[in-house]
Amino acid sequence: MRSFVQRALVGLGMVAAGVGVGFVGRAWHASMLPGTYNAMDFGRIEFGGGPPVPHSGSLSVAKLLGPREAPDARFRLVARQADVRLASGHVVHALTFDGRSPGPELRVHQGDLVEVVLENDDVDGGVTIHWHGVDVPNAEDGVAGVTQDAVRPGERYTYRFRATRAGTYWYHSHQISDSEVRRGLFGAFVVLPREPLPPGTLDLIVVAHDFGGTLTLGSSDRVERRAVGPGTPVRLRLVNSLGRPLTFRVGPTPYRVLAIDGVDLNAPSPLRGTKLVLAGGGRYDIGFTMPAQPAALELAGSDASLALSPDGHADPPPLEAETEFDPARYGRPAPTPFGPTARFDRTFTMPIGKKLGFMDGHVGFHWSLNGRVYPHVPMFVVERGDLVKVEIANKTSSVHPMHLHGHHALVLSRDGKPTTGSPWWVDTLDVDPGQRVEIAFRADNPGIWMDHCHNLRHAAAGLTMHVAYAGVSTPFALGGRSRNRPE
Ligand code: C2O
Ligand code: CU
């Protein structure tokens, strides 16, 4: 016979377990995503210390369109499955724009009104085009379920925007983007400056990718040789289409980093023996004058490189690169529309963590933003005209390339230390494990904007949130039944 005490303890234990199961069961149930939902239904509204404003309202993102007049530059991109042959002969069954990956290089001139017609031939999951780094009107931003519906096979969608800022950008699908970008749905987008580049410039776009474990520059996984006459000004536009940082070496001739994320740097000095670590989704434009000896660009950890030489036959010269390029102290300061001491209308904190819990019914360690797991992550609400500061703190052991749509942000400080070089504007910023960065932007482009990790696998696993302008709403739906899945 068990004693009364024993029986009482067992009873209490069962009650506690019941309460526990009930609690966990509720948490599990609460984490389930509905079949369809609106981007504005979830998220914990934050005002960043500014006045509370109605976060949703009567202005639909679908009305925030680009100009309607006749375009200056017109393109048609057809999304379809195709076999892509790399330089080594290796064939990849890819998702492509126009049968190629990277897709066609789109080059326009500053000020052009650009029209791009996207047609989906046979990409079953649907496709969109996001103009990464181009601060387009919200309806042209290409986010499935937030700014448009994914374009199904047999359908089309037209994007229109003015290319106001010169620089190096890229485009990619923002539907099931983790898998579609990895499989090839991306390309480069370049806005040539109003002031032409120096005459005779060799202006090359170099998009780095990883096709199923094979690192590539363009569609080459080998040494690519080119004849370039000594004295030729060379501009290499490096684009990292991956979710992780990539290391490039350039030389042996000295070179400069001319632009980051499409924005020219002030007074960039020559670099030698310096490697470049480029954030996933980020861009560096580098420049040098072709010497009489060979020069090269190498992608670390790969067989892909670019060898430039007067006769076009030279092997890439060996490159030494001891130090790492640091954009926080490169170039010289220049006036900016606001700085670290400005009066910010709203200041948000964005701690990135990992947390044991449920996401869509799955238990595990999930990414968290401000202590909450998707979709209960914060929603930063701003008003048009606000000067906004965001403090990002990476409390995880992974690097997160954080990307805000629709805006360029000025990097103010890193680990409490103010940046000291050229103004450093970004749309995609690597935040290293343990690092804290402060960025600021002017809220001058109304809409509902994704703000997410460009390691798209992280984004698909919940490292994604929105910056929403007061009074804006979206008619589009997310979730399985809507068939819109931005990540
Ligand atoms: Cu390059 Cu949200 O995207
Ligand atoms: Cu990440």
Tab-separated table of C-alpha atoms and ligand atoms in Angstrom:
chain	number	residue	atom	x	y	z
A	1	MET	CA	0.000	0.000	0.000
A	2	ARG	CA	1.332	3.448	-0.934
A	3	SER	CA	1.103	6.043	1.715
A	4	PHE	CA	-1.193	9.006	1.453
A	5	VAL	CA	1.859	11.230	0.929
A	6	GLN	CA	3.055	9.092	-1.972
A	7	ARG	CA	-0.366	9.154	-3.562
A	8	ALA	CA	-0.644	12.881	-3.028
A	9	LEU	CA	2.753	13.435	-4.651
A	10	VAL	CA	1.858	11.316	-7.659
A	11	GLY	CA	-1.385	13.244	-7.961
A	12	LEU	CA	0.397	16.580	-7.763
A	13	GLY	CA	2.926	15.416	-10.328
A	14	MET	CA	0.140	14.491	-12.719
A	15	VAL	CA	-1.508	17.843	-12.268
A	16	ALA	CA	1.817	19.623	-12.884
A	17	ALA	CA	2.466	17.487	-15.953
A	18	GLY	CA	-1.059	18.215	-17.138
A	19	VAL	CA	-0.546	21.935	-16.703
A	20	GLY	CA	2.813	21.615	-18.487
A	21	VAL	CA	1.319	19.677	-21.375
A	22	GLY	CA	-1.521	22.163	-21.544
A	23	PHE	CA	0.922	25.059	-21.618
A	24	VAL	CA	3.189	23.469	-24.207
A	25	GLY	CA	0.154	22.381	-26.212
A	26	ARG	CA	-1.124	25.944	-26.259
A	27	ALA	CA	2.292	27.266	-27.306
A	28	TRP	CA	2.409	24.625	-30.028
A	29	HIS	CA	-1.073	25.477	-31.200
A	30	ALA	CA	-0.444	29.231	-31.076
A	31	SER	CA	2.617	28.824	-33.289
A	32	MET	CA	0.660	27.263	-36.150
A	33	LEU	CA	0.456	29.529	-39.162
A	34	PRO	CA	-2.998	29.824	-40.676
A	35	GLY	CA	-3.573	28.678	-44.272
A	36	THR	CA	-3.559	32.301	-45.345
A	37	TYR	CA	-2.693	35.399	-43.404
A	38	ASN	CA	-1.831	39.018	-43.949
A	39	ALA	CA	1.651	40.373	-43.291
A	40	MET	CA	0.017	42.967	-41.020
A	41	ASP	CA	-1.849	40.383	-38.907
A	42	PHE	CA	1.248	39.291	-37.089
A	43	GLY	CA	4.169	41.022	-35.589
A	44	ARG	CA	4.449	42.928	-32.384
A	45	ILE	CA	3.925	46.558	-33.168
A	46	GLU	CA	6.801	48.778	-32.093
A	47	PHE	CA	7.013	52.545	-32.419
A	48	GLY	CA	10.668	52.985	-31.504
A	49	GLY	CA	9.906	55.641	-28.908
A	50	GLY	CA	8.079	57.783	-31.457
A	51	PRO	CA	4.395	58.642	-31.384
A	52	PRO	CA	2.049	55.660	-31.763
A	53	VAL	CA	0.338	55.790	-35.146
A	54	PRO	CA	-2.235	53.540	-36.803
A	55	HIS	CA	-0.022	50.897	-38.304
A	56	SER	CA	-2.491	49.699	-40.873
A	57	GLY	CA	-4.669	51.917	-42.987
A	58	SER	CA	-6.358	52.720	-46.211
A	59	LEU	CA	-3.323	53.171	-48.459
A	60	SER	CA	-2.806	49.880	-50.289
A	61	VAL	CA	0.727	48.871	-51.284
A	62	ALA	CA	-0.761	48.014	-54.683
A	63	LYS	CA	-1.227	51.762	-55.287
A	64	LEU	CA	2.429	52.567	-54.623
A	65	LEU	CA	3.387	52.064	-58.265
A	66	GLY	CA	6.256	53.334	-60.367
A	67	PRO	CA	5.691	55.999	-63.054
A	68	ARG	CA	3.290	55.065	-65.832
A	69	GLU	CA	4.784	57.051	-68.751
A	70	ALA	CA	6.653	55.519	-71.671
A	71	PRO	CA	9.754	53.701	-70.453
A	72	ASP	CA	13.329	54.551	-71.478
A	73	ALA	CA	14.584	50.998	-71.076
A	74	ARG	CA	12.459	47.922	-71.592
A	75	PHE	CA	13.262	44.292	-70.852
A	76	ARG	CA	11.451	40.982	-70.897
A	77	LEU	CA	12.611	38.187	-68.633
A	78	VAL	CA	11.239	34.688	-68.991
A	79	ALA	CA	11.577	32.431	-65.970
A	80	ARG	CA	12.087	28.848	-67.024
A	81	GLN	CA	13.874	25.641	-66.226
A	82	ALA	CA	17.034	25.077	-68.243
A	83	ASP	CA	20.331	23.264	-68.211
A	84	VAL	CA	23.201	25.637	-67.537
A	85	ARG	CA	26.667	24.571	-68.637
A	86	LEU	CA	29.518	25.870	-66.495
A	87	ALA	CA	32.963	26.562	-67.996
A	88	SER	CA	34.215	23.182	-66.751
A	89	GLY	CA	31.499	21.442	-68.754
A	90	HIS	CA	29.553	20.630	-65.588
A	91	VAL	CA	25.823	20.911	-66.342
A	92	VAL	CA	23.374	22.181	-63.731
A	93	HIS	CA	19.640	21.772	-64.016
A	94	ALA	CA	18.727	25.295	-63.011
A	95	LEU	CA	15.870	27.715	-62.689
A	96	THR	CA	16.761	30.585	-65.005
A	97	PHE	CA	15.808	33.888	-66.474
A	98	ASP	CA	15.971	33.500	-70.273
A	99	GLY	CA	17.671	30.122	-70.040
A	100	ARG	CA	20.734	31.559	-68.305
A	101	SER	CA	22.037	31.800	-64.804
A	102	PRO	CA	23.094	34.383	-63.878
A	103	GLY	CA	20.238	35.881	-65.880
A	104	PRO	CA	20.817	38.640	-68.444
A	105	GLU	CA	22.841	41.644	-67.263
A	106	LEU	CA	20.431	44.535	-67.246
A	107	ARG	CA	22.214	47.845	-67.810
A	108	VAL	CA	20.337	51.108	-67.754
A	109	HIS	CA	21.275	54.756	-67.424
A	110	GLN	CA	20.728	56.888	-64.382
A	111	GLY	CA	17.343	58.562	-64.634
A	112	ASP	CA	15.878	55.938	-66.976
A	113	LEU	CA	12.338	54.783	-66.456
A	114	VAL	CA	12.780	51.009	-66.506
A	115	GLU	CA	10.096	48.534	-67.497
A	116	VAL	CA	10.609	44.822	-67.014
A	117	VAL	CA	8.006	42.286	-68.059
A	118	LEU	CA	8.386	39.049	-66.141
A	119	GLU	CA	6.871	35.960	-67.706
A	120	ASN	CA	6.805	32.621	-66.000
A	121	ASP	CA	7.114	29.775	-68.412
A	122	ASP	CA	7.378	26.680	-66.219
A	123	VAL	CA	8.603	27.504	-62.720
A	124	ASP	CA	5.890	25.657	-60.840
A	125	GLY	CA	6.331	27.340	-57.489
A	126	GLY	CA	5.742	30.788	-59.017
A	127	VAL	CA	8.240	33.625	-59.457
A	128	THR	CA	8.667	37.313	-58.671
A	129	ILE	CA	11.512	39.774	-59.198
A	130	HIS	CA	12.926	41.777	-56.333
A	131	TRP	CA	15.294	44.612	-57.297
A	132	HIS	CA	17.811	44.127	-54.537
A	133	GLY	CA	19.241	47.461	-53.429
A	134	VAL	CA	17.166	49.562	-55.821
A	135	ASP	CA	14.869	51.722	-53.746
A	136	VAL	CA	11.802	51.218	-55.951
A	137	PRO	CA	8.204	52.162	-55.116
A	138	ASN	CA	6.696	49.493	-52.884
A	139	ALA	CA	4.400	47.880	-55.487
A	140	GLU	CA	7.469	47.240	-57.680
A	141	ASP	CA	9.441	45.507	-54.907
A	142	GLY	CA	8.586	41.961	-55.940
A	143	VAL	CA	7.811	40.358	-52.586
A	144	ALA	CA	5.283	37.557	-52.992
A	145	GLY	CA	2.432	37.891	-50.530
A	146	VAL	CA	3.341	41.427	-49.482
A	147	THR	CA	3.622	43.574	-52.626
A	148	GLN	CA	2.183	41.197	-55.254
A	149	ASP	CA	1.035	37.653	-55.890
A	150	ALA	CA	3.623	35.177	-57.127
A	151	VAL	CA	3.518	34.892	-60.925
A	152	ARG	CA	2.335	31.382	-61.818
A	153	PRO	CA	3.316	29.498	-64.979
A	154	GLY	CA	1.633	31.143	-67.959
A	155	GLU	CA	1.253	34.467	-66.141
A	156	ARG	CA	3.132	37.753	-66.380
A	157	TYR	CA	3.781	40.833	-64.279
A	158	THR	CA	5.226	44.216	-65.228
A	159	TYR	CA	7.650	46.182	-63.052
A	160	ARG	CA	8.249	49.898	-63.537
A	161	PHE	CA	10.573	52.162	-61.652
A	162	ARG	CA	12.951	55.021	-62.199
A	163	ALA	CA	16.649	54.202	-61.820
A	164	THR	CA	17.518	57.319	-59.865
A	165	ARG	CA	20.768	56.165	-58.287
A	166	ALA	CA	23.741	54.893	-60.275
A	167	GLY	CA	25.404	51.740	-59.040
A	168	THR	CA	25.586	47.963	-58.905
A	169	TYR	CA	22.466	46.058	-57.884
A	170	TRP	CA	20.995	42.681	-58.575
A	171	TYR	CA	17.644	41.077	-59.064
A	172	HIS	CA	16.245	37.786	-57.855
A	173	SER	CA	13.015	35.929	-57.269
A	174	HIS	CA	11.367	36.694	-53.931
A	175	GLN	CA	9.072	33.693	-54.062
A	176	ILE	CA	10.411	30.598	-52.261
A	177	SER	CA	13.585	32.640	-52.540
A	178	ASP	CA	15.844	30.375	-50.512
A	179	SER	CA	15.486	27.617	-53.084
A	180	GLU	CA	14.781	29.680	-56.228
A	181	VAL	CA	17.814	31.949	-55.825
A	182	ARG	CA	20.033	29.008	-54.970
A	183	ARG	CA	18.797	27.242	-58.109
A	184	GLY	CA	19.551	30.183	-60.372
A	185	LEU	CA	16.809	32.839	-60.491
A	186	PHE	CA	18.995	35.933	-60.218
A	187	GLY	CA	21.014	38.367	-62.321
A	188	ALA	CA	22.861	41.695	-62.172
A	189	PHE	CA	21.268	45.111	-62.551
A	190	VAL	CA	23.560	48.048	-63.231
A	191	VAL	CA	22.664	51.712	-63.373
A	192	LEU	CA	25.344	53.599	-65.304
A	193	PRO	CA	26.092	57.061	-63.946
A	194	ARG	CA	25.030	60.217	-65.748
A	195	GLU	CA	28.702	61.211	-65.870
A	196	PRO	CA	30.133	58.465	-68.087
A	197	LEU	CA	32.901	56.221	-66.738
A	198	PRO	CA	36.435	57.112	-67.945
A	199	PRO	CA	36.683	56.418	-71.681
A	200	GLY	CA	37.789	52.886	-72.526
A	201	THR	CA	36.822	51.500	-69.109
A	202	LEU	CA	36.501	47.744	-68.931
A	203	ASP	CA	33.308	47.544	-66.874
A	204	LEU	CA	32.688	43.950	-65.809
A	205	ILE	CA	29.963	42.454	-63.675
A	206	VAL	CA	31.106	39.491	-61.626
A	207	VAL	CA	28.287	37.646	-59.894
A	208	ALA	CA	29.463	34.944	-57.509
A	209	HIS	CA	27.239	31.941	-56.948
A	210	ASP	CA	27.301	28.374	-55.718
A	211	PHE	CA	25.722	25.845	-58.048
A	212	GLY	CA	25.247	22.806	-55.847
A	213	GLY	CA	28.680	23.014	-54.210
A	214	THR	CA	30.555	24.516	-57.189
A	215	LEU	CA	31.518	28.143	-56.666
A	216	THR	CA	31.313	30.284	-59.774
A	217	LEU	CA	32.044	33.764	-61.066
A	218	GLY	CA	29.369	34.407	-63.666
A	219	SER	CA	28.855	30.946	-65.090
A	220	SER	CA	32.529	30.073	-64.873
A	221	ASP	CA	33.973	27.665	-62.329
A	222	ARG	CA	37.440	27.944	-63.893
A	223	VAL	CA	40.065	30.550	-64.718
A	224	GLU	CA	38.649	33.013	-67.181
A	225	ARG	CA	41.328	34.826	-69.206
A	226	ARG	CA	40.908	38.175	-70.876
A	227	ALA	CA	43.123	40.459	-72.923
A	228	VAL	CA	43.299	43.949	-71.424
A	229	GLY	CA	45.701	46.621	-72.588
A	230	PRO	CA	47.974	48.278	-70.010
A	231	GLY	CA	46.549	51.593	-68.837
A	232	THR	CA	42.925	50.466	-69.270
A	233	PRO	CA	40.710	51.600	-66.388
A	234	VAL	CA	39.080	48.458	-64.941
A	235	ARG	CA	35.914	48.395	-62.876
A	236	LEU	CA	34.786	45.070	-61.430
A	237	ARG	CA	31.303	44.959	-59.987
A	238	LEU	CA	31.292	42.126	-57.459
A	239	VAL	CA	27.928	40.703	-56.490
A	240	ASN	CA	27.496	37.990	-53.855
A	241	SER	CA	24.318	36.043	-54.616
A	242	LEU	CA	24.890	33.645	-51.720
A	243	GLY	CA	23.721	33.827	-48.150
A	244	ARG	CA	27.191	33.690	-46.675
A	245	PRO	CA	30.185	36.016	-46.881
A	246	LEU	CA	32.597	35.389	-49.752
A	247	THR	CA	36.273	36.295	-49.766
A	248	PHE	CA	37.865	37.855	-52.841
A	249	ARG	CA	41.500	38.631	-53.528
A	250	VAL	CA	42.536	41.225	-56.088
A	251	GLY	CA	45.987	42.198	-57.290
A	252	PRO	CA	48.905	42.253	-57.303
A	253	THR	CA	48.352	45.769	-58.624
A	254	PRO	CA	46.852	48.133	-56.034
A	255	TYR	CA	43.098	48.624	-56.278
A	256	ARG	CA	40.414	50.737	-54.696
A	257	VAL	CA	36.947	49.917	-53.424
A	258	LEU	CA	34.923	52.481	-55.358
A	259	ALA	CA	31.419	51.694	-54.150
A	260	ILE	CA	29.525	49.573	-51.644
A	261	ASP	CA	25.949	48.456	-52.280
A	262	GLY	CA	25.707	50.847	-55.220
A	263	VAL	CA	26.890	53.961	-53.372
A	264	ASP	CA	30.236	55.560	-54.273
A	265	LEU	CA	32.755	55.941	-51.461
A	266	ASN	CA	34.505	59.209	-50.717
A	267	ALA	CA	38.263	59.342	-51.383
A	268	PRO	CA	38.949	55.604	-51.515
A	269	SER	CA	42.671	54.934	-51.074
A	270	PRO	CA	44.682	52.262	-52.905
A	271	LEU	CA	44.753	48.846	-51.250
A	272	ARG	CA	47.390	46.167	-51.518
A	273	GLY	CA	47.538	42.744	-49.903
A	274	THR	CA	44.001	43.246	-48.639
A	275	LYS	CA	41.222	40.719	-49.041
A	276	LEU	CA	37.593	41.637	-49.452
A	277	VAL	CA	34.921	39.846	-47.473
A	278	LEU	CA	31.623	40.562	-49.171
A	279	ALA	CA	28.305	40.070	-47.368
A	280	GLY	CA	25.741	37.688	-48.829
A	281	GLY	CA	23.571	39.866	-51.074
A	282	GLY	CA	26.119	42.730	-50.942
A	283	ARG	CA	28.127	44.407	-53.709
A	284	TYR	CA	31.580	45.959	-53.928
A	285	ASP	CA	32.734	47.878	-57.005
A	286	ILE	CA	36.494	47.794	-57.273
A	287	GLY	CA	38.759	49.704	-59.621
A	288	PHE	CA	42.341	49.736	-60.814
A	289	THR	CA	44.368	50.724	-63.827
A	290	MET	CA	45.544	47.730	-65.794
A	291	PRO	CA	49.314	47.352	-65.326
A	292	ALA	CA	51.743	45.897	-67.882
A	293	GLN	CA	51.804	42.669	-65.846
A	294	PRO	CA	48.879	40.290	-65.304
A	295	ALA	CA	46.244	41.052	-62.690
A	296	ALA	CA	43.639	38.780	-61.157
A	297	LEU	CA	40.475	38.465	-59.173
A	298	GLU	CA	40.152	35.275	-57.150
A	299	LEU	CA	37.258	33.840	-55.216
A	300	ALA	CA	38.669	32.048	-52.168
A	301	GLY	CA	37.792	28.387	-51.842
A	302	SER	CA	37.039	28.023	-55.538
A	303	ASP	CA	38.671	27.306	-58.893
A	304	ALA	CA	36.962	30.356	-60.334
A	305	SER	CA	39.065	33.417	-61.079
A	306	LEU	CA	39.531	36.166	-63.586
A	307	ALA	CA	42.994	36.594	-65.130
A	308	LEU	CA	43.616	39.825	-67.000
A	309	SER	CA	46.761	40.275	-69.056
A	310	PRO	CA	47.876	42.223	-72.132
A	311	ASP	CA	47.817	39.125	-74.366
A	312	GLY	CA	44.949	37.345	-72.615
A	313	HIS	CA	46.926	34.137	-72.048
A	314	ALA	CA	48.524	34.631	-68.635
A	315	ASP	CA	47.706	32.510	-65.610
A	316	PRO	CA	46.398	34.385	-62.594
A	317	PRO	CA	49.400	35.662	-60.613
A	318	PRO	CA	49.705	34.448	-57.002
A	319	LEU	CA	47.990	36.868	-54.638
A	320	GLU	CA	48.837	37.587	-51.037
A	321	ALA	CA	46.173	39.088	-48.852
A	322	GLU	CA	46.884	39.312	-45.166
A	323	THR	CA	44.609	42.039	-43.942
A	324	GLU	CA	40.867	42.288	-44.325
A	325	PHE	CA	39.215	45.322	-45.861
A	326	ASP	CA	37.258	47.293	-43.276
A	327	PRO	CA	34.613	49.625	-44.691
A	328	ALA	CA	34.188	51.263	-41.282
A	329	ARG	CA	37.534	53.043	-41.645
A	330	TYR	CA	38.166	53.356	-45.374
A	331	GLY	CA	38.172	56.563	-47.363
A	332	ARG	CA	37.518	60.002	-45.904
A	333	PRO	CA	34.475	61.423	-44.150
A	334	ALA	CA	32.097	63.578	-46.174
A	335	PRO	CA	28.913	65.420	-45.312
A	336	THR	CA	25.852	63.212	-44.829
A	337	PRO	CA	22.208	64.255	-44.508
A	338	PHE	CA	22.288	63.055	-40.894
A	339	GLY	CA	24.858	61.580	-38.547
A	340	PRO	CA	25.201	59.770	-35.236
A	341	THR	CA	24.269	62.854	-33.211
A	342	ALA	CA	21.067	63.587	-35.128
A	343	ARG	CA	17.753	63.679	-33.316
A	344	PHE	CA	16.123	60.400	-34.307
A	345	ASP	CA	12.357	60.259	-34.514
A	346	ARG	CA	12.375	56.549	-33.754
A	347	THR	CA	15.045	54.215	-32.408
A	348	PHE	CA	14.465	50.493	-32.672
A	349	THR	CA	16.482	47.654	-31.231
A	350	MET	CA	16.810	44.420	-33.110
A	351	PRO	CA	18.423	41.702	-31.018
A	352	ILE	CA	18.881	38.538	-33.060
A	353	GLY	CA	18.814	35.374	-30.982
A	354	LYS	CA	17.980	31.718	-30.904
A	355	LYS	CA	15.229	30.379	-28.761
A	356	LEU	CA	13.737	27.024	-27.854
A	357	GLY	CA	10.139	26.999	-28.873
A	358	PHE	CA	7.646	26.275	-31.584
A	359	MET	CA	7.474	27.687	-35.073
A	360	ASP	CA	4.535	26.627	-37.202
A	361	GLY	CA	4.125	23.632	-34.899
A	362	HIS	CA	7.775	22.552	-35.090
A	363	VAL	CA	9.701	22.436	-31.858
A	364	GLY	CA	13.368	23.400	-31.858
A	365	PHE	CA	15.819	26.239	-31.531
A	366	HIS	CA	14.414	28.930	-33.778
A	367	TRP	CA	15.751	32.334	-34.768
A	368	SER	CA	14.253	35.104	-32.721
A	369	LEU	CA	13.985	38.842	-33.199
A	370	ASN	CA	13.614	40.824	-30.032
A	371	GLY	CA	13.029	37.558	-28.172
A	372	ARG	CA	10.153	36.408	-30.357
A	373	VAL	CA	9.884	33.715	-32.986
A	374	TYR	CA	8.222	34.239	-36.391
A	375	PRO	CA	5.496	35.353	-36.983
A	376	HIS	CA	5.408	37.074	-33.595
A	377	VAL	CA	8.525	39.062	-34.493
A	378	PRO	CA	8.450	42.857	-34.203
A	379	MET	CA	6.942	45.121	-36.833
A	380	PHE	CA	8.672	48.518	-36.869
A	381	VAL	CA	6.126	51.227	-37.578
A	382	VAL	CA	7.393	54.513	-38.994
A	383	GLU	CA	5.907	57.662	-40.473
A	384	ARG	CA	6.976	59.219	-43.726
A	385	GLY	CA	9.802	61.659	-43.071
A	386	ASP	CA	11.002	60.016	-39.864
A	387	LEU	CA	14.684	59.686	-39.194
A	388	VAL	CA	15.040	56.138	-37.952
A	389	LYS	CA	17.832	54.424	-36.079
A	390	VAL	CA	18.110	50.662	-35.722
A	391	GLU	CA	20.486	48.963	-33.300
A	392	ILE	CA	21.145	45.421	-34.417
A	393	ALA	CA	22.734	43.054	-31.890
A	394	ASN	CA	23.720	39.598	-33.064
A	395	LYS	CA	23.531	37.289	-30.056
A	396	THR	CA	23.996	34.125	-32.114
A	397	SER	CA	27.067	32.304	-33.374
A	398	SER	CA	26.170	32.807	-37.068
A	399	VAL	CA	26.795	35.806	-39.285
A	400	HIS	CA	23.604	37.488	-40.498
A	401	PRO	CA	23.624	39.700	-43.610
A	402	MET	CA	20.724	41.966	-42.681
A	403	HIS	CA	18.861	43.489	-45.624
A	404	LEU	CA	16.295	46.272	-45.485
A	405	HIS	CA	14.192	46.685	-48.616
A	406	GLY	CA	13.409	50.059	-50.166
A	407	HIS	CA	16.018	52.138	-48.305
A	408	HIS	CA	19.727	52.661	-47.953
A	409	ALA	CA	20.960	52.970	-44.408
A	410	LEU	CA	24.027	54.769	-43.109
A	411	VAL	CA	26.220	52.699	-40.799
A	412	LEU	CA	26.812	54.826	-37.697
A	413	SER	CA	28.818	52.560	-35.438
A	414	ARG	CA	30.029	49.048	-34.849
A	415	ASP	CA	30.461	47.662	-31.342
A	416	GLY	CA	30.012	51.167	-30.002
A	417	LYS	CA	32.785	52.639	-32.172
A	418	PRO	CA	31.691	55.272	-34.662
A	419	THR	CA	32.644	54.686	-38.295
A	420	THR	CA	35.524	56.958	-39.255
A	421	GLY	CA	35.988	56.654	-43.017
A	422	SER	CA	33.851	57.531	-46.004
A	423	PRO	CA	30.133	57.606	-45.386
A	424	TRP	CA	29.172	53.916	-45.547
A	425	TRP	CA	25.694	53.342	-46.962
A	426	VAL	CA	24.339	49.821	-47.161
A	427	ASP	CA	21.323	47.837	-48.100
A	428	THR	CA	22.863	44.586	-46.865
A	429	LEU	CA	25.134	44.521	-43.842
A	430	ASP	CA	26.943	41.561	-42.343
A	431	VAL	CA	26.460	41.459	-38.600
A	432	ASP	CA	29.046	39.088	-37.163
A	433	PRO	CA	28.469	36.842	-34.143
A	434	GLY	CA	28.406	38.952	-31.010
A	435	GLN	CA	28.512	42.192	-32.974
A	436	ARG	CA	26.382	45.296	-32.442
A	437	VAL	CA	25.810	47.802	-35.228
A	438	GLU	CA	23.858	51.027	-35.417
A	439	ILE	CA	22.366	52.048	-38.739
A	440	ALA	CA	20.055	54.914	-39.646
A	441	PHE	CA	17.781	55.718	-42.548
A	442	ARG	CA	15.313	58.358	-43.638
A	443	ALA	CA	11.805	56.920	-44.001
A	444	ASP	CA	11.147	58.389	-47.440
A	445	ASN	CA	9.597	55.492	-49.342
A	446	PRO	CA	6.147	54.524	-48.041
A	447	GLY	CA	5.162	50.897	-48.013
A	448	ILE	CA	5.524	47.646	-46.178
A	449	TRP	CA	9.150	46.642	-46.463
A	450	MET	CA	10.820	43.390	-45.634
A	451	ASP	CA	13.762	43.568	-43.286
A	452	HIS	CA	15.421	40.185	-43.161
A	453	CYS	CA	18.520	38.096	-43.095
A	454	HIS	CA	19.872	37.521	-46.616
A	455	ASN	CA	21.077	34.117	-45.631
A	456	LEU	CA	17.794	33.087	-47.220
A	457	ARG	CA	17.778	29.797	-45.381
A	458	HIS	CA	17.724	31.797	-42.154
A	459	ALA	CA	14.965	33.994	-43.557
A	460	ALA	CA	12.922	30.927	-44.512
A	461	ALA	CA	13.439	29.733	-40.938
A	462	GLY	CA	11.902	32.903	-39.553
A	463	LEU	CA	14.637	35.558	-39.532
A	464	THR	CA	12.390	38.063	-41.219
A	465	MET	CA	10.247	41.029	-40.232
A	466	HIS	CA	8.826	44.237	-41.710
A	467	VAL	CA	9.155	47.979	-41.518
A	468	ALA	CA	5.651	49.333	-42.094
A	469	TYR	CA	4.680	52.927	-42.779
A	470	ALA	CA	1.728	54.233	-40.833
A	471	GLY	CA	-1.510	53.949	-42.752
A	472	VAL	CA	-0.349	51.420	-45.329
A	473	SER	CA	-1.876	47.982	-45.777
A	474	THR	CA	-1.497	45.106	-48.182
A	475	PRO	CA	-4.267	43.250	-50.010
A	476	PHE	CA	-1.982	40.251	-50.619
A	477	ALA	CA	-1.864	37.122	-48.525
A	478	LEU	CA	0.883	34.877	-47.246
A	479	GLY	CA	0.690	31.230	-46.322
A	480	GLY	CA	0.295	27.839	-47.956
A	481	ARG	CA	-3.183	28.332	-49.352
A	482	SER	CA	-2.313	31.726	-50.845
A	483	ARG	CA	0.634	30.075	-52.647
A	484	ASN	CA	2.742	33.107	-51.721
A	485	ARG	CA	5.930	32.235	-49.882
A	486	PRO	CA	8.413	35.085	-50.044
A	487	GLU	CA	11.217	33.032	-48.534
B	1	C2O	CU1	17.659	40.253	-51.898
B	1	C2O	CU2	14.403	40.412	-49.439
B	1	C2O	O1	16.013	40.318	-50.705
B	2	CU	CU	20.980	34.957	-40.820
